[in-house]
Short mmCIF file of C-alpha atoms and ligand atoms in Angstrom, two decimals:
data_model
loop_
_atom_site.label_atom_id
_atom_site.label_comp_id
_atom_site.label_asym_id
_atom_site.label_seq_id
_atom_site.Cartn_x
_atom_site.Cartn_y
_atom_site.Cartn_z
CA MET E 141 -132.58 121.99 -13.22
CA ILE E 142 -135.46 122.99 -11.15
CA GLU E 143 -138.10 124.27 -13.16
CA GLN E 144 -138.82 128.38 -13.51
CA ASP E 145 -141.94 129.34 -11.74
CA HIS E 146 -143.94 130.90 -14.24
CA ARG E 147 -147.38 131.29 -11.94
CA PRO E 148 -149.26 134.70 -12.96
CA LYS E 149 -149.81 137.10 -10.49
CA LEU E 150 -153.21 138.60 -11.92
CA HIS E 151 -154.37 135.25 -13.66
CA PHE E 152 -156.45 132.58 -12.26
CA THR E 153 -153.75 129.38 -11.63
CA PRO E 154 -155.08 126.22 -9.35
CA PRO E 155 -153.12 125.44 -6.48
CA PHE E 156 -151.65 122.25 -7.98
CA GLY E 157 -152.23 120.04 -10.45
CA TRP E 158 -153.95 120.22 -14.08
CA ILE E 159 -156.35 122.46 -14.71
CA ASN E 160 -158.41 123.17 -18.38
CA ASP E 161 -161.98 124.86 -19.34
CA PRO E 162 -163.68 126.95 -16.78
CA ASN E 163 -166.90 125.52 -15.59
CA GLY E 164 -169.98 127.01 -13.39
CA MET E 165 -169.69 130.33 -13.74
CA VAL E 166 -172.16 131.84 -11.68
CA HIS E 167 -172.49 134.77 -9.38
CA ILE E 168 -174.11 135.13 -5.94
CA GLU E 169 -174.43 137.99 -3.58
CA GLY E 170 -171.42 139.28 -4.64
CA ASN E 171 -169.26 136.29 -5.12
CA TYR E 172 -168.11 134.43 -8.30
CA HIS E 173 -167.79 131.11 -8.36
CA LEU E 174 -165.20 129.70 -10.93
CA PHE E 175 -165.03 125.69 -11.12
CA TYR E 176 -162.60 124.27 -13.64
CA GLN E 177 -161.53 121.14 -15.30
CA TYR E 178 -159.20 119.68 -13.09
CA PHE E 179 -156.85 116.84 -12.25
CA PRO E 180 -155.39 117.36 -8.97
CA ASP E 181 -153.03 114.01 -9.17
CA GLY E 182 -150.98 114.90 -11.97
CA LEU E 183 -149.71 118.03 -13.94
CA THR E 184 -151.59 116.63 -17.40
CA TRP E 185 -154.87 115.67 -18.07
CA GLY E 186 -156.49 113.24 -16.64
CA PRO E 187 -159.81 111.41 -14.90
CA MET E 188 -161.82 115.05 -14.74
CA HIS E 189 -162.87 116.95 -11.65
CA TRP E 190 -164.40 119.84 -10.81
CA GLY E 191 -162.06 122.34 -9.00
CA HIS E 192 -163.54 125.30 -7.25
CA ALA E 193 -162.54 128.88 -6.41
CA VAL E 194 -164.43 132.16 -4.96
CA SER E 195 -163.74 135.95 -6.01
CA ARG E 196 -165.50 139.26 -4.97
CA ASP E 197 -163.07 141.00 -7.78
CA PHE E 198 -161.99 138.50 -10.49
CA ILE E 199 -158.21 138.94 -9.44
CA GLU E 200 -158.25 137.42 -5.73
CA TRP E 201 -159.35 134.25 -5.95
CA LYS E 202 -159.86 132.26 -2.66
CA HIS E 203 -159.94 128.46 -3.30
CA LEU E 204 -162.26 125.90 -2.03
CA PRO E 205 -162.66 122.49 -1.83
CA THR E 206 -162.92 119.57 -4.85
CA ALA E 207 -166.31 120.30 -5.89
CA LEU E 208 -167.11 117.21 -8.00
CA TYR E 209 -165.41 113.79 -8.45
CA PRO E 210 -165.62 111.44 -11.27
CA ASP E 211 -168.42 108.71 -10.72
CA GLU E 212 -170.13 105.42 -12.15
CA LEU E 213 -171.27 107.31 -15.06
CA GLY E 214 -167.64 108.59 -15.43
CA MET E 215 -165.42 111.71 -15.06
CA ILE E 216 -166.78 115.18 -14.85
CA PHE E 217 -166.35 116.67 -18.34
CA SER E 218 -167.30 120.66 -18.59
CA GLY E 219 -170.64 122.15 -17.61
CA SER E 220 -172.29 125.09 -15.86
CA CYS E 221 -174.25 126.24 -12.81
CA VAL E 222 -177.20 128.46 -12.60
CA TYR E 223 -178.70 130.07 -8.93
CA ASP E 224 -181.82 128.51 -8.52
CA VAL E 225 -183.43 130.97 -6.87
CA ASN E 226 -187.17 130.12 -7.21
CA ASN E 227 -186.23 126.68 -6.07
CA THR E 228 -188.01 125.28 -9.82
CA SER E 229 -185.45 122.01 -8.76
CA GLU E 230 -187.11 121.13 -5.39
CA PHE E 231 -183.35 120.78 -4.38
CA GLY E 232 -183.40 123.81 -1.99
CA LYS E 233 -184.27 122.86 2.19
CA ASP E 234 -184.73 125.09 4.96
CA GLY E 235 -185.02 128.36 2.88
CA HIS E 236 -181.07 127.55 1.27
CA LYS E 237 -181.82 128.36 -2.19
CA PRO E 238 -179.82 125.46 -4.33
CA ILE E 239 -176.76 125.93 -6.98
CA ALA E 240 -177.51 123.69 -9.52
CA ALA E 241 -174.40 121.99 -11.79
CA ILE E 242 -175.32 120.54 -14.79
CA PHE E 243 -172.16 118.73 -16.40
CA THR E 244 -171.03 116.01 -18.78
CA ASN E 245 -170.07 112.49 -17.31
CA HIS E 246 -167.62 110.98 -19.97
CA HIS E 247 -167.06 107.50 -19.89
CA GLU E 248 -163.54 106.40 -19.84
CA VAL E 249 -164.06 102.98 -21.58
CA SER E 250 -166.94 103.22 -23.62
CA GLY E 251 -166.31 106.84 -24.58
CA THR E 252 -170.08 107.91 -24.12
CA GLU E 253 -171.48 111.16 -22.96
CA VAL E 254 -174.25 112.13 -21.11
CA GLN E 255 -175.16 114.77 -19.11
CA SER E 256 -176.19 114.93 -15.25
CA ILE E 257 -176.88 117.32 -12.78
CA ALA E 258 -175.65 118.42 -8.94
CA TYR E 259 -176.78 120.74 -6.50
CA SER E 260 -174.86 122.46 -3.59
CA LEU E 261 -177.24 124.58 -0.92
CA ASP E 262 -174.11 125.78 0.60
CA GLY E 263 -172.24 127.15 -2.38
CA ILE E 264 -169.30 124.32 -1.59
CA HIS E 265 -170.42 120.74 -1.07
CA PHE E 266 -172.16 119.29 -4.16
CA GLU E 267 -174.73 116.26 -3.75
CA LYS E 268 -175.41 114.27 -7.21
CA TYR E 269 -178.82 113.74 -8.31
CA TYR E 270 -179.92 110.13 -7.78
CA GLY E 271 -181.89 110.25 -10.98
CA ASN E 272 -178.81 110.91 -13.63
CA PRO E 273 -178.28 110.96 -15.87
CA VAL E 274 -180.65 113.75 -17.25
CA ILE E 275 -180.24 114.35 -20.76
CA THR E 276 -178.91 111.18 -23.19
CA GLU E 277 -178.58 110.39 -27.01
CA PRO E 278 -176.71 107.03 -27.03
CA SER E 279 -176.50 107.48 -30.54
CA LEU E 280 -174.42 110.73 -30.40
CA LYS E 281 -170.47 111.05 -30.26
CA ASP E 282 -169.12 114.22 -29.30
CA PHE E 283 -172.30 115.35 -26.84
CA ARG E 284 -171.10 117.62 -24.05
CA ASP E 285 -170.56 120.96 -22.08
CA PRO E 286 -174.34 122.06 -21.03
CA LYS E 287 -174.19 125.97 -20.49
CA ALA E 288 -177.62 126.12 -18.92
CA PHE E 289 -179.07 129.51 -18.79
CA TRP E 290 -182.56 131.26 -17.69
CA ASN E 291 -184.77 131.71 -21.03
CA PRO E 292 -186.47 135.14 -20.68
CA ILE E 293 -188.74 134.31 -23.82
CA ASN E 294 -190.12 130.88 -22.79
CA ASN E 295 -190.07 131.92 -18.95
CA CYS E 296 -188.21 128.42 -18.60
CA TRP E 297 -184.41 126.90 -18.09
CA SER E 298 -182.55 126.47 -21.33
CA LEU E 299 -179.45 124.88 -21.97
CA VAL E 300 -177.23 124.75 -24.89
CA LEU E 301 -175.13 121.39 -25.69
CA ALA E 302 -172.11 120.79 -28.30
CA ALA E 303 -173.22 117.87 -30.27
CA ASN E 304 -170.48 117.25 -32.83
CA ASP E 305 -171.06 119.24 -35.53
CA ARG E 306 -173.55 121.32 -34.22
CA VAL E 307 -174.89 122.46 -31.15
CA LYS E 308 -178.93 121.52 -29.70
CA PHE E 309 -181.10 123.52 -27.04
CA TYR E 310 -182.91 121.92 -24.56
CA ARG E 311 -185.22 123.49 -22.22
CA SER E 312 -186.80 122.51 -18.83
CA ASP E 313 -189.17 123.62 -16.22
CA ASN E 314 -187.14 122.12 -12.89
CA LEU E 315 -183.77 121.03 -14.64
CA LYS E 316 -184.12 117.51 -14.18
CA LEU E 317 -186.28 116.94 -17.07
CA TRP E 318 -185.22 118.29 -20.50
CA SER E 319 -186.58 118.20 -23.91
CA LYS E 320 -185.16 119.35 -27.14
CA THR E 321 -185.90 122.80 -28.62
CA GLY E 322 -183.33 123.27 -31.63
CA ASP E 323 -180.16 123.05 -33.42
CA PHE E 324 -178.10 125.36 -34.72
CA VAL E 325 -175.68 123.98 -37.39
CA VAL E 326 -171.98 125.38 -37.61
CA GLY E 327 -170.44 125.12 -41.42
CA GLY E 328 -172.49 127.98 -42.94
CA ASN E 329 -169.57 130.36 -43.20
CA GLY E 330 -166.99 127.37 -44.20
CA VAL E 331 -165.92 126.53 -40.73
CA PHE E 332 -166.34 122.84 -40.06
CA GLY E 333 -165.46 120.94 -37.26
CA ILE E 334 -166.50 119.70 -34.02
CA CYS E 335 -168.16 121.61 -31.30
CA GLU E 336 -167.18 122.20 -27.65
CA CYS E 337 -168.34 124.73 -24.83
CA PRO E 338 -170.98 126.75 -26.42
CA ASP E 339 -172.61 129.68 -24.71
CA CYS E 340 -175.61 131.50 -25.70
CA PHE E 341 -176.89 135.15 -23.95
CA PRO E 342 -177.97 138.26 -24.83
CA VAL E 343 -176.13 141.33 -24.56
CA LYS E 344 -177.70 145.01 -24.61
CA THR E 345 -177.03 147.36 -27.81
CA GLU E 346 -178.23 150.43 -28.84
CA CYS E 347 -180.04 149.31 -31.06
CA GLY E 348 -182.03 146.71 -28.51
CA ILE E 349 -180.75 143.21 -27.50
CA LYS E 350 -179.01 141.04 -29.48
CA TRP E 351 -178.22 137.34 -28.71
CA VAL E 352 -174.38 135.85 -28.90
CA LEU E 353 -173.30 132.15 -29.45
CA ILE E 354 -169.75 131.06 -28.80
CA ILE E 355 -168.70 127.99 -30.02
CA SER E 356 -165.18 126.77 -29.01
CA MET E 357 -164.11 124.37 -31.92
CA ILE E 358 -161.81 121.47 -33.36
CA ILE E 359 -161.19 122.37 -36.79
CA PRO E 360 -159.36 119.88 -38.81
CA VAL E 361 -156.98 121.13 -41.07
CA ASP E 362 -155.28 119.33 -43.97
CA ASP E 363 -152.31 118.46 -41.64
CA GLU E 364 -154.52 116.20 -38.58
CA ARG E 365 -151.28 116.84 -36.38
CA LYS E 366 -152.12 120.81 -36.61
CA GLN E 367 -155.97 120.35 -36.57
CA VAL E 368 -156.93 124.19 -34.68
CA HIS E 369 -158.98 124.34 -31.53
CA LYS E 370 -160.25 127.84 -31.87
CA THR E 371 -163.53 129.91 -30.74
CA GLN E 372 -166.01 131.14 -32.83
CA TYR E 373 -169.10 133.86 -32.34
CA PHE E 374 -172.03 134.23 -34.23
CA ILE E 375 -174.50 137.39 -33.38
CA GLY E 376 -178.28 137.17 -33.97
CA GLN E 377 -181.65 136.60 -32.07
CA PHE E 378 -182.73 133.62 -29.60
CA ASP E 379 -186.20 132.92 -30.39
CA GLY E 380 -186.90 131.20 -27.25
CA ASP E 381 -186.23 127.50 -28.57
CA THR E 382 -182.52 128.21 -30.98
CA PHE E 383 -180.36 130.65 -32.10
CA VAL E 384 -180.69 132.37 -35.24
CA ASP E 385 -177.63 134.47 -36.98
CA THR E 386 -179.14 137.10 -38.22
CA GLU E 387 -176.27 138.98 -38.49
CA ARG E 388 -174.26 136.89 -40.96
CA SER E 389 -170.88 137.45 -41.73
CA ASP E 390 -169.36 135.99 -44.55
CA ASP E 391 -165.82 135.84 -42.74
CA PRO E 392 -166.26 133.58 -39.83
CA LEU E 393 -165.83 135.55 -36.29
CA TRP E 394 -163.00 134.58 -33.99
CA LEU E 395 -163.23 135.48 -29.97
CA ASN E 396 -159.63 135.66 -29.84
CA CYS E 397 -156.77 135.95 -31.88
CA GLY E 398 -154.03 134.90 -29.89
CA PRO E 399 -153.36 130.98 -29.45
CA ASP E 400 -154.33 130.73 -25.95
CA HIS E 401 -158.13 131.54 -25.54
CA TYR E 402 -159.92 128.38 -25.74
CA ALA E 403 -163.30 127.14 -24.32
CA GLY E 404 -164.23 130.53 -23.01
CA VAL E 405 -167.72 131.15 -21.34
CA THR E 406 -169.76 133.65 -19.50
CA PHE E 407 -171.21 134.18 -15.74
CA GLN E 408 -174.25 133.30 -15.13
CA ASN E 409 -177.18 135.65 -13.12
CA LEU E 410 -175.18 138.86 -13.65
CA ASP E 411 -176.47 141.76 -15.55
CA LYS E 412 -173.75 141.66 -18.01
CA PRO E 413 -172.12 139.06 -19.75
CA VAL E 414 -168.19 138.45 -18.16
CA MET E 415 -166.50 135.57 -19.85
CA ILE E 416 -163.27 133.71 -18.55
CA GLY E 417 -161.40 131.66 -21.03
CA TRP E 418 -158.66 129.01 -20.67
CA ALA E 419 -155.35 130.40 -21.19
CA ASN E 420 -153.66 127.71 -22.86
CA ASN E 421 -154.08 125.69 -26.43
CA TRP E 422 -155.14 121.61 -26.72
CA LYS E 423 -151.96 121.12 -28.99
CA TYR E 424 -148.97 121.82 -26.67
CA ALA E 425 -151.23 122.74 -23.39
CA CYS E 426 -149.77 119.61 -21.74
CA ASP E 427 -146.17 120.43 -22.71
CA THR E 428 -145.64 123.64 -21.42
CA PRO E 429 -143.01 124.65 -18.41
CA ALA E 430 -144.43 123.51 -15.32
CA THR E 431 -143.64 122.87 -11.32
CA ASP E 432 -146.38 121.74 -9.52
CA TYR E 433 -149.25 123.15 -11.74
CA ARG E 434 -150.36 123.43 -15.04
CA GLY E 435 -152.59 125.94 -16.80
CA GLN E 436 -153.86 129.38 -16.62
CA MET E 437 -157.40 131.32 -17.04
CA THR E 438 -157.66 134.24 -18.84
CA LEU E 439 -158.40 137.90 -17.51
CA ALA E 440 -161.93 138.14 -16.93
CA THR E 441 -163.57 140.57 -19.49
CA GLU E 442 -166.35 142.11 -20.22
CA ILE E 443 -168.55 141.28 -23.51
CA LYS E 444 -170.32 144.19 -25.67
CA LEU E 445 -171.52 144.56 -28.94
CA LYS E 446 -170.01 147.87 -31.25
CA ASN E 447 -171.31 148.33 -34.67
CA THR E 448 -167.96 148.57 -36.79
CA ALA E 449 -168.25 149.53 -40.73
CA LEU E 450 -168.01 145.44 -40.90
CA GLY E 451 -171.26 145.03 -39.14
CA TRP E 452 -171.44 143.80 -34.91
CA ARG E 453 -168.65 143.16 -33.76
CA VAL E 454 -167.78 141.63 -30.00
CA ALA E 455 -165.89 144.14 -28.00
CA MET E 456 -164.24 142.94 -24.87
CA THR E 457 -162.73 145.07 -21.79
CA PRO E 458 -160.90 143.07 -19.08
CA LEU E 459 -162.03 143.65 -15.61
CA GLY E 460 -160.84 144.40 -11.59
CA LEU E 461 -157.68 145.22 -12.47
CA GLU E 462 -157.90 149.08 -11.44
CA ALA E 463 -157.54 148.41 -7.91
CA TYR E 464 -154.35 146.76 -8.15
CA LYS E 465 -152.88 149.17 -10.86
CA THR E 466 -149.87 151.57 -9.45
CA LYS E 467 -150.20 155.16 -11.51
CA GLU E 468 -149.77 155.42 -14.99
CA LEU E 469 -146.51 157.12 -15.90
CA TYR E 470 -145.06 157.88 -19.13
CA VAL E 471 -141.80 156.68 -19.98
CA ASN E 472 -138.96 156.50 -22.72
CA SER E 473 -137.74 153.78 -24.58
CA GLY E 474 -135.28 151.67 -22.70
CA VAL E 475 -136.86 151.69 -20.02
CA LYS E 476 -136.17 149.30 -17.03
CA PHE E 477 -139.16 147.05 -15.52
CA LYS E 478 -139.39 147.20 -11.51
CA SER E 479 -141.82 143.85 -12.05
CA ASN E 480 -143.05 141.15 -14.03
CA ALA E 481 -146.62 142.18 -13.62
CA PHE E 482 -147.31 145.52 -15.83
CA GLY E 483 -149.27 146.93 -17.82
CA VAL E 484 -148.72 149.49 -20.91
CA ASN E 485 -150.61 151.84 -22.55
CA VAL E 486 -149.91 152.93 -26.17
CA ARG E 487 -151.07 155.38 -28.28
CA GLY E 488 -149.80 156.52 -31.27
CA ALA E 489 -150.85 157.35 -35.02
CA ASP E 490 -147.77 155.65 -37.36
CA ASN E 491 -146.20 152.43 -36.91
CA GLU E 492 -144.50 150.88 -33.69
CA LYS E 493 -142.56 148.39 -32.65
CA ILE E 494 -142.63 147.46 -28.96
CA ILE E 495 -140.44 144.97 -27.43
CA PHE E 496 -140.02 143.74 -24.05
CA SER E 497 -137.08 142.08 -23.47
CA ASN E 498 -134.17 140.45 -21.05
CA GLU E 499 -130.53 140.07 -20.89
CA GLU E 500 -130.24 136.75 -22.80
CA GLY E 501 -131.78 138.21 -25.55
CA GLU E 502 -135.33 136.77 -25.45
CA GLU E 503 -137.98 139.32 -26.64
CA ILE E 504 -141.70 139.51 -27.22
CA CYS E 505 -142.37 141.61 -30.08
CA ILE E 506 -145.74 144.06 -30.61
CA GLU E 507 -146.15 145.37 -34.03
CA VAL E 508 -148.91 148.04 -34.94
CA THR E 509 -149.51 148.94 -38.88
CA ASN E 510 -152.40 150.55 -39.99
CA SER E 511 -153.96 147.11 -40.84
CA GLU E 512 -152.51 144.83 -38.68
CA ILE E 513 -151.41 144.24 -34.89
CA ILE E 514 -148.68 141.76 -35.28
CA VAL E 515 -147.53 139.92 -32.25
CA ASP E 516 -144.36 137.55 -32.23
CA ARG E 517 -143.04 135.05 -29.36
CA THR E 518 -140.86 133.11 -31.67
CA LYS E 519 -138.05 134.33 -29.69
CA SER E 520 -139.93 134.83 -26.33
CA GLY E 521 -137.97 132.09 -24.64
CA LYS E 522 -138.45 128.40 -23.92
CA LYS E 523 -139.88 126.99 -26.84
CA VAL E 524 -138.51 123.41 -27.92
CA PHE E 525 -141.16 121.63 -25.26
CA HIS E 526 -143.77 121.28 -28.47
CA PRO E 527 -142.84 121.97 -32.13
CA LEU E 528 -146.69 123.47 -32.26
CA TYR E 529 -145.88 125.93 -29.79
CA ASP E 530 -143.43 127.62 -32.63
CA PHE E 531 -146.31 127.19 -35.12
CA TYR E 532 -148.45 128.69 -33.34
CA GLY E 533 -145.70 131.96 -32.31
CA LYS E 534 -146.89 134.83 -34.64
CA THR E 535 -150.29 136.02 -34.56
CA ILE E 536 -151.52 138.80 -36.84
CA ALA E 537 -154.83 140.25 -36.04
CA LYS E 538 -156.51 142.61 -38.89
CA ARG E 539 -157.31 146.37 -37.47
CA PHE E 540 -160.82 147.81 -37.18
CA SER E 541 -160.11 151.21 -37.24
CA TYR E 542 -157.03 152.34 -39.84
CA LYS E 543 -156.08 155.42 -38.36
CA ASP E 544 -154.87 156.27 -34.50
CA PHE E 545 -154.52 153.60 -32.33
CA GLU E 546 -154.29 152.83 -28.71
CA LEU E 547 -153.06 149.34 -26.89
CA LYS E 548 -153.34 148.25 -23.79
CA ILE E 549 -151.04 145.55 -22.80
CA ILE E 550 -151.18 143.86 -19.73
CA PHE E 551 -147.79 141.81 -18.92
CA ASP E 552 -148.06 139.25 -16.27
CA VAL E 553 -145.18 136.68 -15.59
CA SER E 554 -145.90 134.47 -18.81
CA LEU E 555 -149.36 135.68 -20.15
CA LEU E 556 -149.97 138.52 -22.21
CA GLU E 557 -153.02 139.64 -22.89
CA ILE E 558 -153.37 142.84 -25.54
CA PHE E 559 -156.97 144.99 -26.07
CA ALA E 560 -157.22 146.97 -28.83
CA ASP E 561 -159.29 149.09 -31.40
CA ASP E 562 -161.40 149.62 -28.38
CA GLY E 563 -161.57 146.07 -27.71
CA LEU E 564 -162.53 144.86 -30.75
CA ILE E 565 -159.34 142.76 -31.14
CA SER E 566 -158.14 140.87 -28.76
CA ILE E 567 -155.30 138.23 -28.32
CA THR E 568 -153.97 136.54 -25.62
CA MET E 569 -150.34 134.38 -25.63
CA SER E 570 -148.53 132.71 -23.20
CA VAL E 571 -144.43 132.64 -23.08
CA TYR E 572 -141.86 131.48 -20.82
CA PRO E 573 -138.80 133.68 -20.83
CA ASP E 574 -135.83 132.37 -18.78
CA ASN E 575 -135.75 135.01 -17.02
CA PRO E 576 -138.36 138.30 -16.66
CA TYR E 577 -138.20 140.66 -19.30
CA SER E 578 -136.36 143.72 -18.39
CA THR E 579 -136.60 146.48 -21.00
CA LEU E 580 -139.15 148.00 -22.72
CA LYS E 581 -138.35 149.60 -25.80
CA PHE E 582 -140.38 151.33 -28.88
CA ASP E 583 -139.29 152.50 -32.13
CA GLY E 584 -141.75 155.23 -33.06
CA ASP E 585 -143.53 158.12 -31.82
CA SER E 586 -146.25 156.80 -29.60
CA LYS E 587 -146.68 158.00 -25.84
CA VAL E 588 -146.37 155.49 -23.89
CA GLU E 589 -147.46 154.76 -20.49
CA LEU E 590 -146.20 151.96 -17.88
CA TYR E 591 -147.44 150.85 -14.59
CA TYR E 592 -147.24 147.83 -12.14
CA PHE E 593 -149.48 145.39 -10.27
CA ASN E 594 -149.53 145.51 -7.12
C1 FRU Z 33 -162.84 121.60 -24.17
C2 FRU Z 33 -163.08 120.06 -23.73
C3 FRU Z 33 -164.51 119.62 -23.22
C4 FRU Z 33 -164.95 119.08 -22.40
C5 FRU Z 33 -163.49 119.33 -21.69
C6 FRU Z 33 -162.60 117.98 -20.93
O1 FRU Z 33 -161.42 122.23 -23.78
O2 FRU Z 33 -162.38 119.23 -24.79
O3 FRU Z 33 -165.48 119.99 -25.12
O4 FRU Z 33 -165.81 118.78 -21.82
O5 FRU Z 33 -162.39 119.62 -22.28
O6 FRU Z 33 -161.45 118.03 -20.01
#
């Protein structure tokens, strides 16, 4: 049987091969550069490269040549890029300003992880620095994923790096020599685990600038097999050396409530925080139905902070979609879809159940009550490819406002993204229907608008 292609139309996918984390995202003169963990020679995780693509609107991507290949220090794991406009690194030449990449070299045999740099003067070809590695900590395991940013407090470069049960901050004047400035240890809220892919960035609010620290985490649970990969965030201040979580919450704050959002980080050199994550889950990522590629990114979302009754929380708004949308039209229950990339806006006050289904009886069910949003993919299509896909079959998100609701649902062939309660709730979920969903049904009194993506 030929595998059905579940390739989304709006979400980023590679031309072929395997992808995971987004890397090195940087904005330069209207171009959004996306690098990503890439194994071009297979459909499962393998020796990691950095793939590369560029977009001007976050939706249409132009694929560029592979940017970084494994070397004698190891595979090229996750990391970031900065635009070194003032040529602090002195990598620039003849007026060409360098893009500097800082990434982890993971040694395949010893498992050693060190941080290295490379630079590009044309935004396509990268040269590795002869002095690599630039950060080492021989005694540390799980020491990876540097995210560099301009430090406006001490006027230098800083980076945040995952180091097992914590993240570490470093500073540098030239991107080559780095010194440690502080640690932020996770677990204060009861969630322990191995940190990955941290990010730290300022957000403007009506009460001044607050900083957000993002940490993707491998969280152990009783049953080792089911260990969870999820992304936490903390809100507070960056004092120039380290992050302090001044807006403490008793409960952990999760960035996305769905099962398929991991390793999300923001663009550098942009005046607002815009994030892209990997829309997959390590538990079953290597087994999902695939043709010539495997893995996809989430939509780009702007991150804002909102002051809720529970305290400050992250809110997400998807970007870039407007130009691709047809007119939104009110529809009744039972309407047939004309395409498998569509958006549905639902506004109501009472409980509602929205179902996308096909003639095979496969369906996704989205239920809204005044306290929860429940998304059920347990009957959505293919699922026996991995037992834990079904273990993550239902998402239950606690609602923020307890009255009227407004859901923005984006469905893109095999990816569902839901934004609710002003973006305070976001849910990303993959599904693999045998045939496209053909019908939209709902049973409450909500106003439902449908539109398509061109
Ligand atoms: C997170 C991660 C990173 C690592 C990369 C390897 O998904 O495990 O910590 O750099 O993937 O591909």
